[in-house]
mmCIF file of C-alpha atoms in Angstrom:
data_model
loop_
_atom_site.group_PDB
_atom_site.id
_atom_site.type_symbol
_atom_site.label_atom_id
_atom_site.label_comp_id
_atom_site.label_asym_id
_atom_site.label_seq_id
_atom_site.Cartn_x
_atom_site.Cartn_y
_atom_site.Cartn_z
ATOM 1 C CA MET A 3 4.427 9.269 -14.331
ATOM 2 C CA GLY A 4 5.821 7.510 -11.300
ATOM 3 C CA LEU A 5 4.939 3.945 -10.380
ATOM 4 C CA LEU A 6 5.694 2.384 -7.021
ATOM 5 C CA ALA A 7 5.112 -1.246 -6.091
ATOM 6 C CA LEU A 8 5.965 -2.549 -2.662
ATOM 7 C CA GLY A 9 4.962 -5.572 -0.697
ATOM 8 C CA ILE A 10 5.594 -8.063 2.023
ATOM 9 C CA ASN A 11 4.672 -11.759 2.088
ATOM 10 C CA HIS A 12 5.110 -15.049 3.924
ATOM 11 C CA LYS A 13 8.508 -15.594 2.286
ATOM 12 C CA THR A 14 9.937 -12.189 3.236
ATOM 13 C CA ALA A 15 8.618 -11.641 6.765
ATOM 14 C CA PRO A 16 7.340 -13.584 9.772
ATOM 15 C CA VAL A 17 3.647 -13.519 10.652
ATOM 16 C CA GLU A 18 4.214 -10.986 13.459
ATOM 17 C CA VAL A 19 5.466 -8.423 10.937
ATOM 18 C CA ARG A 20 2.765 -9.212 8.345
ATOM 19 C CA GLU A 21 0.057 -8.710 10.978
ATOM 20 C CA ARG A 22 1.332 -5.175 11.643
ATOM 21 C CA VAL A 23 1.012 -4.116 7.986
ATOM 22 C CA ALA A 24 -2.232 -5.926 7.134
ATOM 23 C CA PHE A 25 -5.297 -3.846 6.206
ATOM 24 C CA ALA A 26 -8.628 -4.932 7.667
ATOM 25 C CA PRO A 27 -11.505 -4.732 5.137
ATOM 26 C CA GLU A 28 -13.443 -2.265 7.293
ATOM 27 C CA HIS A 29 -10.470 0.152 7.258
ATOM 28 C CA MET A 30 -9.564 -0.175 3.566
ATOM 29 C CA TRP A 31 -11.259 3.036 2.299
ATOM 30 C CA GLN A 32 -9.762 5.096 5.099
ATOM 31 C CA ALA A 33 -6.301 3.654 4.357
ATOM 32 C CA LEU A 34 -6.645 4.342 0.622
ATOM 33 C CA ARG A 35 -7.678 7.956 1.201
ATOM 34 C CA LYS A 36 -4.832 8.523 3.666
ATOM 35 C CA VAL A 37 -2.171 7.077 1.353
ATOM 36 C CA VAL A 38 -3.457 9.100 -1.631
ATOM 37 C CA HIS A 39 -3.569 12.322 0.400
ATOM 38 C CA ASP A 40 -0.338 11.956 2.391
ATOM 39 C CA LEU A 41 1.795 10.943 -0.594
ATOM 40 C CA SER A 42 0.101 13.114 -3.278
ATOM 41 C CA LEU A 43 -0.811 10.095 -5.382
ATOM 42 C CA ASP A 44 -3.319 9.765 -8.225
ATOM 43 C CA GLU A 45 -4.055 6.059 -7.907
ATOM 44 C CA VAL A 46 -3.510 3.399 -5.247
ATOM 45 C CA VAL A 47 -4.331 -0.293 -5.080
ATOM 46 C CA ILE A 48 -3.955 -2.211 -1.827
ATOM 47 C CA VAL A 49 -3.911 -6.011 -1.842
ATOM 48 C CA SER A 50 -4.064 -7.424 1.670
ATOM 49 C CA THR A 51 -4.545 -11.108 2.459
ATOM 50 C CA CYS A 52 -3.479 -13.373 5.304
ATOM 51 C CA ASN A 53 -0.125 -14.021 3.608
ATOM 52 C CA ARG A 54 0.713 -10.723 1.894
ATOM 53 C CA THR A 55 0.205 -6.984 1.718
ATOM 54 C CA GLU A 56 1.023 -5.092 -1.467
ATOM 55 C CA LEU A 57 0.634 -1.445 -2.487
ATOM 56 C CA TYR A 58 0.677 -0.246 -6.087
ATOM 57 C CA CYS A 59 0.813 3.540 -6.444
ATOM 58 C CA VAL A 60 0.773 5.945 -9.407
ATOM 59 C CA SER A 61 1.463 9.669 -9.488
ATOM 60 C CA GLU A 62 1.468 12.135 -12.359
ATOM 61 C CA LEU A 63 3.097 14.850 -10.238
ATOM 62 C CA GLU A 64 6.731 15.651 -10.837
ATOM 63 C CA GLY A 65 8.675 15.159 -7.651
ATOM 64 C CA SER A 66 6.000 13.005 -6.040
ATOM 65 C CA ARG A 67 7.031 10.277 -3.643
ATOM 66 C CA ALA A 68 5.831 7.477 -5.952
#
């Protein structure tokens, strides 16, 4: 099993960068489906607020990108 956690927040990037990686609520399902499909993942959690964006990904596939 592969686990990937990545994120950006107000301490690691200016607001201009955080705005570019933020997920709007109305686009969340589309983003989740795209990440799962494009990276061959089994599970994905996206946390996106005004100060941070985090992705937690799990894959059971050997050689997956997670």
